[in-house]
Short mmCIF file of C-alpha atoms in Angstrom, two decimals:
data_model
loop_
_atom_site.label_atom_id
_atom_site.label_comp_id
_atom_site.label_asym_id
_atom_site.label_seq_id
_atom_site.Cartn_x
_atom_site.Cartn_y
_atom_site.Cartn_z
CA UNK L 1 -0.99 37.93 36.01
CA UNK L 2 0.74 34.93 37.55
CA UNK L 3 2.14 32.32 35.37
CA UNK L 4 0.63 28.94 35.89
CA UNK L 5 3.28 26.50 36.21
CA UNK L 6 2.67 22.91 35.28
CA UNK L 7 4.73 20.36 37.26
CA UNK L 8 5.84 17.58 35.06
CA UNK L 9 6.95 14.51 37.05
CA UNK L 10 10.02 12.98 35.36
CA UNK L 11 10.29 9.11 35.60
CA UNK L 12 13.89 8.47 35.12
CA UNK L 13 13.13 4.95 34.13
CA UNK L 14 10.82 5.99 31.30
CA UNK L 15 13.29 8.37 29.98
CA UNK L 16 16.15 5.71 30.01
CA UNK L 17 13.69 3.19 28.28
CA UNK L 18 12.80 5.75 25.78
CA UNK L 19 16.42 6.68 24.84
CA UNK L 20 17.11 2.89 24.85
CA UNK L 21 14.25 2.42 22.24
CA UNK L 22 15.63 5.28 20.08
CA UNK L 23 19.02 3.71 20.01
CA UNK L 24 17.75 0.38 19.15
CA UNK L 25 15.42 1.78 16.24
CA UNK L 26 18.06 4.09 14.74
CA UNK L 27 20.71 1.49 15.31
CA UNK L 28 18.66 -1.03 13.28
CA UNK L 29 18.02 1.90 10.39
CA UNK L 30 21.71 2.62 10.40
CA UNK L 31 22.60 -1.02 10.16
CA UNK L 32 20.08 -1.40 7.32
CA UNK L 33 21.65 1.38 5.30
CA UNK L 34 25.16 0.14 5.85
CA UNK L 35 24.07 -3.09 3.91
CA UNK L 36 22.46 -1.46 0.85
CA UNK L 37 25.27 -0.60 -1.57
CA UNK L 38 24.52 2.20 -3.81
CA UNK L 39 26.35 1.07 -6.97
CA UNK L 40 25.51 4.19 -8.91
CA UNK L 41 22.92 4.25 -11.54
CA UNK L 42 23.53 2.21 -14.60
CA UNK L 43 24.95 4.30 -17.37
CA UNK L 44 22.12 3.38 -19.48
CA UNK L 45 19.56 4.58 -16.93
CA UNK L 46 18.74 7.92 -18.40
CA UNK L 47 18.18 6.20 -21.68
CA UNK L 48 16.01 3.57 -20.04
CA UNK L 49 14.08 6.13 -18.18
CA UNK L 50 13.46 8.24 -21.50
CA UNK L 51 12.35 4.98 -23.30
CA UNK L 52 10.13 4.14 -20.34
CA UNK L 53 8.31 7.53 -20.40
CA UNK L 54 8.01 7.35 -24.16
CA UNK L 55 6.57 4.02 -23.84
CA UNK L 56 4.05 4.98 -21.32
CA UNK L 57 2.98 8.00 -23.38
CA UNK L 58 2.51 5.80 -26.31
CA UNK L 59 0.58 2.77 -25.07
CA UNK L 60 0.37 -0.22 -27.31
CA UNK L 61 -3.31 0.18 -28.28
CA UNK L 62 -3.14 -2.85 -30.53
CA UNK L 63 -2.39 -5.03 -27.74
CA UNK L 64 -5.04 -3.33 -25.50
CA UNK L 65 -7.75 -3.91 -28.18
CA UNK L 66 -6.80 -7.40 -29.09
CA UNK L 67 -9.85 -9.46 -28.19
CA UNK L 68 -8.15 -12.86 -28.77
CA UNK L 69 -6.68 -15.11 -25.92
CA UNK L 70 -3.46 -13.33 -26.41
CA UNK L 71 -4.91 -9.81 -25.80
CA UNK L 72 -4.99 -7.55 -22.75
CA UNK L 73 -8.75 -7.79 -22.12
CA UNK L 74 -8.47 -11.53 -21.72
CA UNK L 75 -5.62 -11.35 -19.42
CA UNK L 76 -7.18 -8.78 -17.40
CA UNK L 77 -10.43 -10.85 -17.21
CA UNK L 78 -8.32 -13.83 -16.30
CA UNK L 79 -6.69 -11.84 -13.40
CA UNK L 80 -10.05 -10.82 -12.14
CA UNK L 81 -11.35 -14.49 -12.29
CA UNK L 82 -8.40 -15.72 -10.48
CA UNK L 83 -9.17 -13.16 -7.74
CA UNK L 84 -12.80 -13.94 -7.40
CA UNK L 85 -12.43 -17.58 -7.47
CA UNK L 86 -9.36 -17.60 -5.08
CA UNK L 87 -11.32 -15.31 -2.52
CA UNK L 88 -14.36 -17.51 -2.90
CA UNK L 89 -12.31 -20.77 -2.12
CA UNK L 90 -10.56 -19.17 0.72
CA UNK L 91 -13.74 -17.72 2.27
CA UNK L 92 -15.42 -21.10 2.43
CA UNK L 93 -12.29 -22.87 3.93
CA UNK L 94 -11.71 -19.95 6.30
CA UNK L 95 -15.04 -20.58 8.07
CA UNK L 96 -14.02 -23.91 9.86
CA UNK L 97 -10.51 -22.42 10.50
CA UNK L 98 -12.14 -19.42 12.18
CA UNK L 99 -14.32 -21.55 14.28
CA UNK L 100 -11.36 -23.56 15.36
CA UNK L 101 -9.50 -20.39 16.27
CA UNK L 102 -12.39 -18.86 18.18
CA UNK L 103 -12.16 -19.05 22.11
CA UNK L 104 -15.90 -18.87 22.48
CA UNK L 105 -16.70 -21.79 20.25
CA UNK L 106 -13.89 -24.31 20.97
CA UNK L 107 -12.45 -23.25 24.24
CA UNK L 108 -9.16 -21.45 24.84
CA UNK L 109 -6.81 -24.33 24.52
CA UNK L 110 -8.06 -25.60 21.18
CA UNK L 111 -8.33 -21.93 19.95
CA UNK L 112 -4.67 -21.28 20.65
CA UNK L 113 -3.72 -24.10 18.48
CA UNK L 114 -6.16 -22.96 15.69
CA UNK L 115 -4.79 -19.25 15.90
CA UNK L 116 -1.09 -20.89 15.58
CA UNK L 117 -2.18 -22.82 12.50
CA UNK L 118 -3.71 -19.65 11.07
CA UNK L 119 -0.67 -17.47 11.66
CA UNK L 120 1.51 -20.28 10.05
CA UNK L 121 -0.71 -20.17 6.77
CA UNK L 122 -0.42 -16.30 6.78
CA UNK L 123 3.34 -16.47 6.87
CA UNK L 124 3.66 -18.73 3.97
CA UNK L 125 4.15 -16.54 0.82
CA UNK L 126 1.64 -16.97 -1.95
CA UNK L 127 4.39 -16.98 -4.73
CA UNK L 128 5.61 -20.20 -3.15
CA UNK L 129 2.32 -21.57 -2.73
CA UNK L 130 1.84 -20.91 -6.48
CA UNK L 131 4.94 -22.68 -7.39
CA UNK L 132 3.77 -25.81 -5.34
CA UNK L 133 0.37 -25.70 -6.98
CA UNK L 134 1.89 -25.44 -10.51
CA UNK L 135 3.39 -28.89 -9.76
CA UNK L 136 -0.05 -29.98 -9.03
CA UNK L 137 -2.28 -28.74 -11.77
CA UNK L 138 0.33 -27.34 -14.24
CA UNK L 139 1.11 -23.74 -15.04
CA UNK L 140 -1.95 -21.47 -15.64
CA UNK L 141 -4.69 -19.81 -13.73
CA UNK L 142 -5.89 -22.76 -11.47
CA UNK L 143 -2.63 -22.70 -9.77
CA UNK L 144 -3.17 -19.05 -9.04
CA UNK L 145 -6.61 -19.67 -7.67
CA UNK L 146 -5.37 -22.40 -5.36
CA UNK L 147 -2.37 -20.25 -4.13
CA UNK L 148 -4.70 -17.35 -3.22
CA UNK L 149 -7.30 -19.60 -1.97
CA UNK L 150 -4.86 -21.13 0.52
CA UNK L 151 -2.91 -18.11 1.40
CA UNK L 152 -5.88 -15.92 2.08
CA UNK L 153 -6.98 -18.27 4.88
CA UNK L 154 -4.36 -16.79 6.98
CA UNK L 155 -5.86 -13.32 7.01
CA UNK L 156 -9.61 -14.16 6.51
CA UNK L 157 -9.74 -16.90 9.27
CA UNK L 158 -8.03 -14.53 11.70
CA UNK L 159 -10.42 -11.62 10.85
CA UNK L 160 -13.42 -14.15 11.00
CA UNK L 161 -12.53 -15.41 14.38
CA UNK L 162 -12.05 -12.14 15.82
CA UNK L 163 -15.60 -11.22 14.78
CA UNK L 164 -16.94 -14.34 16.15
CA UNK L 165 -15.20 -13.89 19.46
CA UNK L 166 -16.78 -10.54 19.81
CA UNK L 167 -20.27 -11.57 19.00
CA UNK L 168 -23.24 -11.35 21.18
CA UNK L 169 -23.51 -14.87 22.92
CA UNK L 170 -27.11 -14.47 24.01
CA UNK L 171 -28.52 -15.83 20.83
CA UNK L 172 -26.21 -18.80 20.97
CA UNK L 173 -27.05 -19.57 24.50
CA UNK L 174 -30.89 -19.20 23.86
CA UNK L 175 -30.56 -21.87 21.19
CA UNK L 176 -28.61 -24.16 23.40
CA UNK L 177 -31.19 -23.93 26.07
CA UNK L 178 -33.82 -24.73 23.72
CA UNK L 179 -31.95 -27.84 22.90
CA UNK L 180 -30.42 -26.92 19.59
CA UNK L 181 -27.52 -29.11 18.46
CA UNK L 182 -24.27 -28.03 17.30
CA UNK L 183 -25.05 -27.39 13.77
CA UNK L 184 -28.29 -25.63 14.52
CA UNK L 185 -26.39 -23.33 16.75
CA UNK L 186 -23.87 -22.88 14.24
CA UNK L 187 -26.12 -22.08 11.26
CA UNK L 188 -28.87 -20.34 13.06
CA UNK L 189 -26.90 -18.30 15.78
CA UNK L 190 -23.46 -17.93 15.04
CA UNK L 191 -23.25 -17.41 11.18
CA UNK L 192 -26.29 -15.28 10.76
CA UNK L 193 -24.83 -12.82 13.35
CA UNK L 194 -21.25 -12.44 11.84
CA UNK L 195 -22.25 -12.84 8.25
CA UNK L 196 -22.17 -9.17 7.29
CA UNK L 197 -18.85 -8.79 8.81
CA UNK L 198 -17.63 -11.97 7.14
CA UNK L 199 -18.78 -10.81 3.80
CA UNK L 200 -17.01 -7.27 4.31
CA UNK L 201 -13.80 -9.06 5.16
CA UNK L 202 -14.07 -11.23 2.06
CA UNK L 203 -14.66 -8.24 -0.10
CA UNK L 204 -11.63 -6.52 1.47
CA UNK L 205 -9.36 -9.64 0.92
CA UNK L 206 -10.88 -9.64 -2.71
CA UNK L 207 -9.25 -6.19 -3.14
CA UNK L 208 -5.94 -7.50 -1.95
CA UNK L 209 -6.13 -10.59 -4.07
CA UNK L 210 -6.91 -8.42 -7.14
CA UNK L 211 -3.22 -7.05 -6.60
CA UNK L 212 -1.86 -10.38 -5.72
CA UNK L 213 -3.46 -12.06 -8.88
CA UNK L 214 -1.50 -9.53 -10.92
CA UNK L 215 1.84 -10.66 -9.84
CA UNK L 216 1.25 -14.51 -9.70
CA UNK L 217 1.81 -14.65 -13.46
CA UNK L 218 5.40 -14.08 -12.57
CA UNK L 219 5.82 -17.76 -11.63
CA UNK L 220 3.35 -18.96 -14.34
CA UNK L 221 0.25 -18.97 -12.24
CA UNK L 222 -1.92 -17.15 -14.76
CA UNK L 223 -3.29 -13.61 -15.17
CA UNK L 224 -1.66 -10.47 -16.34
CA UNK L 225 1.59 -10.89 -14.50
CA UNK L 226 3.34 -13.04 -17.23
CA UNK L 227 2.59 -10.71 -20.17
CA UNK L 228 3.65 -7.73 -17.87
CA UNK L 229 6.96 -9.34 -16.72
CA UNK L 230 7.70 -10.37 -20.31
CA UNK L 231 7.20 -6.76 -21.53
CA UNK L 232 9.48 -5.33 -18.86
CA UNK L 233 12.21 -7.87 -19.43
CA UNK L 234 12.14 -7.38 -23.14
CA UNK L 235 12.01 -3.59 -22.56
CA UNK L 236 8.79 -3.32 -24.66
CA UNK L 237 7.85 -0.08 -22.81
CA UNK L 238 4.81 0.71 -24.83
CA UNK L 239 3.34 -2.70 -24.03
CA UNK L 240 4.37 -2.60 -20.28
CA UNK L 241 2.94 0.91 -20.10
CA UNK L 242 -0.48 -0.10 -21.41
CA UNK L 243 -0.62 -3.04 -19.06
CA UNK L 244 0.24 -1.00 -15.97
CA UNK L 245 -2.10 1.76 -17.02
CA UNK L 246 -5.08 -0.76 -17.46
CA UNK L 247 -4.11 -2.67 -14.29
CA UNK L 248 -4.11 0.53 -12.17
CA UNK L 249 -7.44 1.55 -13.62
CA UNK L 250 -9.14 -1.82 -13.12
CA UNK L 251 -7.91 -2.14 -9.70
CA UNK L 252 -8.95 1.35 -8.67
CA UNK L 253 -12.44 0.75 -10.01
CA UNK L 254 -12.71 -2.69 -8.27
CA UNK L 255 -11.43 -0.92 -5.05
CA UNK L 256 -14.28 1.71 -5.30
CA UNK L 257 -17.01 -0.80 -6.01
CA UNK L 258 -15.95 -3.01 -3.36
CA UNK L 259 -15.61 -0.44 -0.60
CA UNK L 260 -18.79 1.06 -1.57
CA UNK L 261 -20.58 -2.35 -1.01
CA UNK L 262 -18.71 -2.85 2.16
CA UNK L 263 -19.96 0.43 3.61
CA UNK L 264 -23.58 -0.68 2.96
CA UNK L 265 -23.04 -4.12 4.36
CA UNK L 266 -21.82 -3.38 7.81
CA UNK D 1 -53.67 -21.17 19.82
CA UNK D 2 -53.44 -18.72 17.06
CA UNK D 3 -50.27 -18.48 14.94
CA UNK D 4 -48.34 -15.33 15.25
CA UNK D 5 -47.72 -14.16 11.72
CA UNK D 6 -44.07 -13.43 11.02
CA UNK D 7 -43.64 -10.72 8.46
CA UNK D 8 -40.54 -11.71 6.31
CA UNK D 9 -38.63 -9.19 4.31
CA UNK D 10 -39.01 -9.52 0.46
CA UNK D 11 -36.89 -12.19 -0.84
CA UNK D 12 -36.41 -10.63 -4.36
CA UNK D 13 -33.45 -8.51 -3.63
CA UNK D 14 -31.78 -11.18 -1.60
CA UNK D 15 -32.17 -13.80 -4.21
CA UNK D 16 -30.97 -11.67 -7.02
CA UNK D 17 -27.78 -10.74 -5.08
CA UNK D 18 -27.17 -14.59 -4.41
CA UNK D 19 -27.76 -15.24 -8.18
CA UNK D 20 -25.50 -12.51 -9.31
CA UNK D 21 -22.82 -13.84 -6.82
CA UNK D 22 -23.17 -17.30 -7.95
CA UNK D 23 -22.93 -16.19 -11.59
CA UNK D 24 -19.82 -14.37 -10.79
CA UNK D 25 -18.13 -17.09 -8.95
CA UNK D 26 -19.14 -20.00 -11.38
CA UNK D 27 -18.37 -17.84 -14.24
CA UNK D 28 -14.79 -16.89 -13.14
CA UNK D 29 -14.15 -20.43 -12.18
CA UNK D 30 -15.19 -21.64 -15.59
CA UNK D 31 -13.07 -18.69 -17.25
CA UNK D 32 -10.08 -19.61 -15.45
CA UNK D 33 -10.35 -23.27 -16.23
CA UNK D 34 -10.56 -24.43 -12.62
CA UNK D 35 -11.35 -28.08 -12.57
CA UNK D 36 -11.99 -29.37 -8.94
CA UNK D 37 -11.77 -33.09 -9.94
CA UNK D 38 -8.47 -32.57 -11.76
CA UNK D 39 -7.07 -30.85 -8.71
CA UNK D 40 -7.97 -33.62 -6.44
CA UNK D 41 -6.46 -36.24 -8.64
CA UNK D 42 -3.29 -34.36 -8.92
CA UNK D 43 -2.90 -33.58 -5.17
CA UNK D 44 -0.48 -36.30 -4.79
CA UNK D 45 2.08 -34.59 -7.28
CA UNK D 46 2.04 -31.51 -4.97
CA UNK D 47 2.73 -33.91 -1.92
CA UNK D 48 5.71 -35.33 -3.67
CA UNK D 49 7.23 -31.78 -4.32
CA UNK D 50 6.69 -30.96 -0.71
CA UNK D 51 8.43 -34.11 0.12
CA UNK D 52 11.45 -33.51 -1.83
CA UNK D 53 11.47 -29.92 -0.34
CA UNK D 54 11.09 -30.73 3.43
CA UNK D 55 11.87 -34.47 3.90
CA UNK D 56 14.35 -33.56 4.69
CA UNK D 57 15.64 -30.01 3.89
CA UNK D 58 19.23 -29.64 3.10
CA UNK D 59 20.09 -28.00 6.40
CA UNK D 60 23.81 -27.95 5.51
CA UNK D 61 22.84 -24.99 3.03
CA UNK D 62 21.75 -22.84 5.94
CA UNK D 63 25.12 -20.90 6.26
CA UNK D 64 24.77 -20.01 2.57
CA UNK D 65 21.38 -18.12 3.04
CA UNK D 66 22.13 -16.12 6.18
CA UNK D 67 23.68 -13.21 4.12
CA UNK D 68 20.81 -13.00 1.63
CA UNK D 69 18.42 -13.10 4.51
CA UNK D 70 20.27 -10.29 6.32
CA UNK D 71 20.16 -8.49 3.05
CA UNK D 72 16.30 -8.96 2.95
CA UNK D 73 15.86 -7.74 6.45
CA UNK D 74 18.02 -4.44 5.61
CA UNK D 75 16.21 -3.86 2.44
CA UNK D 76 12.81 -3.98 4.52
CA UNK D 77 14.19 -1.67 7.13
CA UNK D 78 15.55 0.90 4.73
CA UNK D 79 12.47 0.75 2.48
CA UNK D 80 10.16 1.21 5.35
CA UNK D 81 12.27 4.00 6.86
CA UNK D 82 12.46 5.99 3.54
CA UNK D 83 8.87 5.38 2.62
CA UNK D 84 7.28 6.14 6.21
CA UNK D 85 9.52 9.21 6.57
CA UNK D 86 8.28 10.80 3.29
CA UNK D 87 4.78 9.62 4.10
CA UNK D 88 4.09 11.84 7.18
CA UNK D 89 4.62 15.30 5.59
CA UNK D 90 2.64 14.07 2.44
CA UNK D 91 -0.18 12.72 4.54
CA UNK D 92 -0.50 16.15 6.42
CA UNK D 93 -0.77 17.85 3.07
CA UNK D 94 -3.26 15.17 1.74
CA UNK D 95 -5.65 15.38 4.81
CA UNK D 96 -8.66 17.49 3.89
CA UNK D 97 -9.04 19.11 7.27
CA UNK D 98 -5.50 20.52 7.64
CA UNK D 99 -5.25 22.24 4.42
CA UNK D 100 -8.55 22.96 2.80
CA UNK D 101 -7.52 22.94 -0.85
CA UNK D 102 -9.14 20.44 -3.31
CA UNK D 103 -6.52 21.36 -5.73
CA UNK D 104 -3.81 20.12 -3.56
CA UNK D 105 -5.06 16.96 -2.00
CA UNK D 106 -7.12 15.73 -5.08
CA UNK D 107 -3.98 15.09 -7.24
CA UNK D 108 -2.06 13.87 -4.38
CA UNK D 109 -4.70 11.30 -3.49
CA UNK D 110 -4.61 10.04 -7.22
CA UNK D 111 -0.87 9.75 -7.05
CA UNK D 112 -0.95 7.89 -3.73
CA UNK D 113 -3.58 5.49 -5.01
CA UNK D 114 -1.57 4.78 -8.21
CA UNK D 115 1.55 3.92 -5.98
CA UNK D 116 -0.59 1.65 -3.84
CA UNK D 117 -2.07 -0.19 -6.79
CA UNK D 118 1.02 -1.20 -8.60
CA UNK D 119 2.34 -4.26 -6.98
CA UNK D 120 5.75 -4.01 -5.33
CA UNK D 121 6.95 -6.82 -7.47
CA UNK D 122 6.11 -4.97 -10.71
CA UNK D 123 7.74 -1.81 -9.33
CA UNK D 124 10.72 -3.63 -8.48
CA UNK D 125 11.16 -5.31 -12.00
CA UNK D 126 10.60 -1.63 -13.56
CA UNK D 127 13.58 -0.43 -11.38
CA UNK D 128 15.65 -3.41 -12.13
CA UNK D 129 15.23 -2.59 -15.71
CA UNK D 130 16.32 0.96 -15.10
CA UNK D 131 18.73 0.74 -12.30
CA UNK D 132 20.13 -2.67 -12.76
CA UNK D 133 19.76 -5.72 -10.56
CA UNK D 134 20.62 -5.65 -6.70
CA UNK D 135 19.09 -4.63 -3.51
CA UNK D 136 19.12 -0.90 -4.47
CA UNK D 137 16.21 -1.39 -6.87
CA UNK D 138 14.38 -3.55 -4.51
CA UNK D 139 14.71 -0.73 -1.85
CA UNK D 140 13.34 1.94 -4.08
CA UNK D 141 10.30 -0.26 -4.91
CA UNK D 142 9.66 -0.98 -1.27
CA UNK D 143 9.93 2.66 -0.35
CA UNK D 144 7.42 3.76 -2.94
CA UNK D 145 5.15 1.04 -1.94
CA UNK D 146 5.39 1.78 1.82
CA UNK D 147 5.05 5.50 1.01
CA UNK D 148 1.74 4.96 -0.77
CA UNK D 149 0.41 2.55 2.00
CA UNK D 150 1.48 4.63 4.96
CA UNK D 151 0.44 7.90 3.61
CA UNK D 152 -3.08 6.80 2.94
CA UNK D 153 -3.50 5.21 6.44
CA UNK D 154 -2.16 8.22 8.07
CA UNK D 155 -4.17 10.84 6.16
CA UNK D 156 -7.23 8.95 6.99
CA UNK D 157 -6.24 9.09 10.61
CA UNK D 158 -5.63 12.93 10.36
CA UNK D 159 -9.09 13.32 8.95
CA UNK D 160 -10.65 11.37 11.68
CA UNK D 161 -8.87 13.17 14.80
CA UNK D 162 -10.88 14.90 17.45
CA UNK D 163 -11.19 18.39 16.04
CA UNK D 164 -11.79 20.05 19.39
CA UNK D 165 -8.13 20.24 20.28
CA UNK D 166 -7.55 22.03 16.88
CA UNK D 167 -10.32 24.47 17.72
CA UNK D 168 -9.15 24.86 21.09
CA UNK D 169 -5.74 25.92 20.10
CA UNK D 170 -6.83 28.16 17.16
CA UNK D 171 -9.08 30.05 19.51
CA UNK D 172 -5.73 30.82 21.64
CA UNK D 173 -4.53 32.31 18.50
CA UNK D 174 -2.13 29.48 17.32
CA UNK D 175 -0.96 29.35 13.91
CA UNK D 176 -1.04 26.48 11.54
CA UNK D 177 2.26 25.01 12.53
CA UNK D 178 1.45 25.26 16.18
CA UNK D 179 -1.89 23.36 15.45
CA UNK D 180 0.20 20.78 13.64
CA UNK D 181 2.62 20.40 16.37
CA UNK D 182 0.48 20.54 19.40
CA UNK D 183 -3.05 19.42 18.33
CA UNK D 184 -2.54 17.13 15.26
CA UNK D 185 0.87 15.26 15.81
CA UNK D 186 0.24 14.05 19.34
CA UNK D 187 -3.06 12.43 18.15
CA UNK D 188 -1.82 10.72 15.26
CA UNK D 189 1.78 9.62 16.21
CA UNK D 190 0.94 6.39 17.78
CA UNK D 191 -1.14 5.52 14.78
CA UNK D 192 1.38 6.35 12.44
CA UNK D 193 4.00 4.40 14.18
CA UNK D 194 1.74 1.37 14.17
CA UNK D 195 1.21 1.99 10.35
CA UNK D 196 4.91 2.09 9.87
CA UNK D 197 5.39 -1.21 11.77
CA UNK D 198 2.67 -2.66 9.66
CA UNK D 199 4.40 -1.41 6.59
CA UNK D 200 7.53 -3.12 7.82
CA UNK D 201 5.80 -6.61 8.30
CA UNK D 202 4.41 -6.18 4.78
CA UNK D 203 7.71 -5.09 3.56
CA UNK D 204 9.55 -8.17 4.99
CA UNK D 205 7.42 -10.56 3.15
CA UNK D 206 7.52 -8.51 -0.17
CA UNK D 207 11.44 -8.14 0.27
CA UNK D 208 11.66 -12.00 0.48
CA UNK D 209 10.23 -12.28 -3.05
CA UNK D 210 11.66 -9.39 -4.67
CA UNK D 211 14.88 -11.29 -5.52
CA UNK D 212 12.66 -13.32 -7.91
CA UNK D 213 12.97 -10.29 -10.37
CA UNK D 214 16.53 -9.62 -9.51
CA UNK D 215 16.01 -6.83 -6.83
CA UNK D 216 18.14 -8.41 -4.21
CA UNK D 217 17.61 -10.45 -1.03
CA UNK D 218 16.66 -14.02 -0.44
CA UNK D 219 14.46 -14.32 -3.42
CA UNK D 220 17.38 -14.45 -5.68
CA UNK D 221 18.82 -17.40 -3.90
CA UNK D 222 15.45 -18.91 -3.96
CA UNK D 223 14.85 -18.50 -7.73
CA UNK D 224 18.45 -19.85 -8.44
CA UNK D 225 17.92 -23.00 -6.53
CA UNK D 226 14.56 -23.46 -7.92
CA UNK D 227 15.84 -23.17 -11.37
CA UNK D 228 18.42 -25.76 -10.71
CA UNK D 229 15.66 -27.98 -8.99
CA UNK D 230 17.74 -28.17 -5.67
CA UNK D 231 14.31 -28.66 -3.91
CA UNK D 232 15.94 -29.75 -0.53
CA UNK D 233 17.82 -26.33 -0.56
CA UNK D 234 14.54 -24.44 -1.61
CA UNK D 235 13.04 -26.19 1.39
CA UNK D 236 15.58 -24.83 3.80
CA UNK D 237 15.19 -21.48 2.44
CA UNK D 238 11.37 -21.55 2.93
CA UNK D 239 11.73 -22.81 6.50
CA UNK D 240 14.31 -20.10 7.50
CA UNK D 241 12.30 -17.17 5.82
CA UNK D 242 9.25 -18.62 7.43
CA UNK D 243 10.86 -18.43 10.97
CA UNK D 244 12.40 -14.99 10.49
CA UNK D 245 9.06 -13.64 9.15
CA UNK D 246 7.11 -15.11 11.90
CA UNK D 247 9.58 -13.73 14.60
CA UNK D 248 9.53 -10.30 13.09
CA UNK D 249 5.66 -10.45 12.97
CA UNK D 250 5.32 -11.38 16.49
CA UNK D 251 7.80 -8.54 17.76
CA UNK D 252 6.09 -6.11 15.57
CA UNK D 253 2.61 -6.85 16.38
CA UNK D 254 3.15 -6.93 20.07
CA UNK D 255 4.80 -3.47 19.76
CA UNK D 256 1.71 -2.31 17.64
CA UNK D 257 -0.72 -3.60 20.41
CA UNK D 258 1.01 -1.47 22.91
CA UNK D 259 1.26 1.57 20.77
CA UNK D 260 -2.51 1.89 19.90
#
């Protein structure tokens, strides 16, 4: 049998480009490694690891079942409350931002500005927002809610505007041709069409905010983060262990529920 | 003219859903002690803080933060590289269509899930407690987090590949390695690269705050200046990191768009 030969055309420009990319990428990685000094593990490291494992195996059950305001259940509930409220605030504020960033609603010039604003919001870290809001409302959960509420706009408004841009314009045009005013078009044509997707994105962001809410306490913005960081800094491993275990379980359960609802919505 | 009757779906279920949602939202706002009026009254304070940060920022401080920012970018690069490199083989093992063994991918999935659930900041503070302060702890935290993220996205992609190519190769007598090399990898590599870049974007943001718990990078400078209430310097740090993150995001997302 004759062998079938497949001719491959070699485009030297492509090959050269490819080599160039490889050099850039590996150069960057090499440059990165050069800067990270490995100072060797601290002498106490093995002891610390032992203590850590011991702590995780003997979780602080007293703390986990302490139903007062200083206990774990309260802190977890507060974390969930921050995530829910923050997501809700951002979902509401995101809608006008999304409309402002949608090309088929406000035209391409305005939508470019809208998109830029949304990108800028997304780039601003939530921890810094939390610090700013702590100066507004004082330390505590409300600062966390505001931080999440503002930071999430960056992602939600982007996703919202993408689904608005890809919707079927027929309904909108039909309403306009019947003489519907701006708000009628918005509430009877645009929002009903995109609302399942909007809800699904909001739920997805809620999952992310659950994780974010658990670190906000680090700067004093409420939730489980503060007791967790305190436990780690004082090396109370059995308490840190129980917090991390409960946190992982809670976040996993919420993820499951939320993704199941999302599958049913869209 | 007769009216055309419009059959409306039953409203009970919808109303119940709305009621539950309202209950959840109002309940959590109440539980967290969120007071809208108080927020509105105190908004001025936030404005004053912003004013002290940005009107004007202390730009003479800029040379001092170039080094920590470089360290942040390096941490993100190394963390992404280690995490994503480990993620590829694990993702192949975790996908349920390449190796059909529940015993293998069940536990792997749980571990990956745990890695993704623990926030990078918490991981970092754990490693700082074990390995001491510095970028090394941050890099390990970022690696683990990236590993969890990229593995999950990649194994889901492997599970969604076009199986025809795999069957075509198998019917020609290819073994598992050949299938992996010629049927699976070509299909998932662009996605995998895209996920890695996405991980890198997430890591740049994460690396910028990791210093807050002592894990190296710009966050350490940030925390120090905040503690000393040098708000105009904090403003400079925020603006500088903002631009670095924005530039990296733009580059990375334009590469990602071309990949997929």
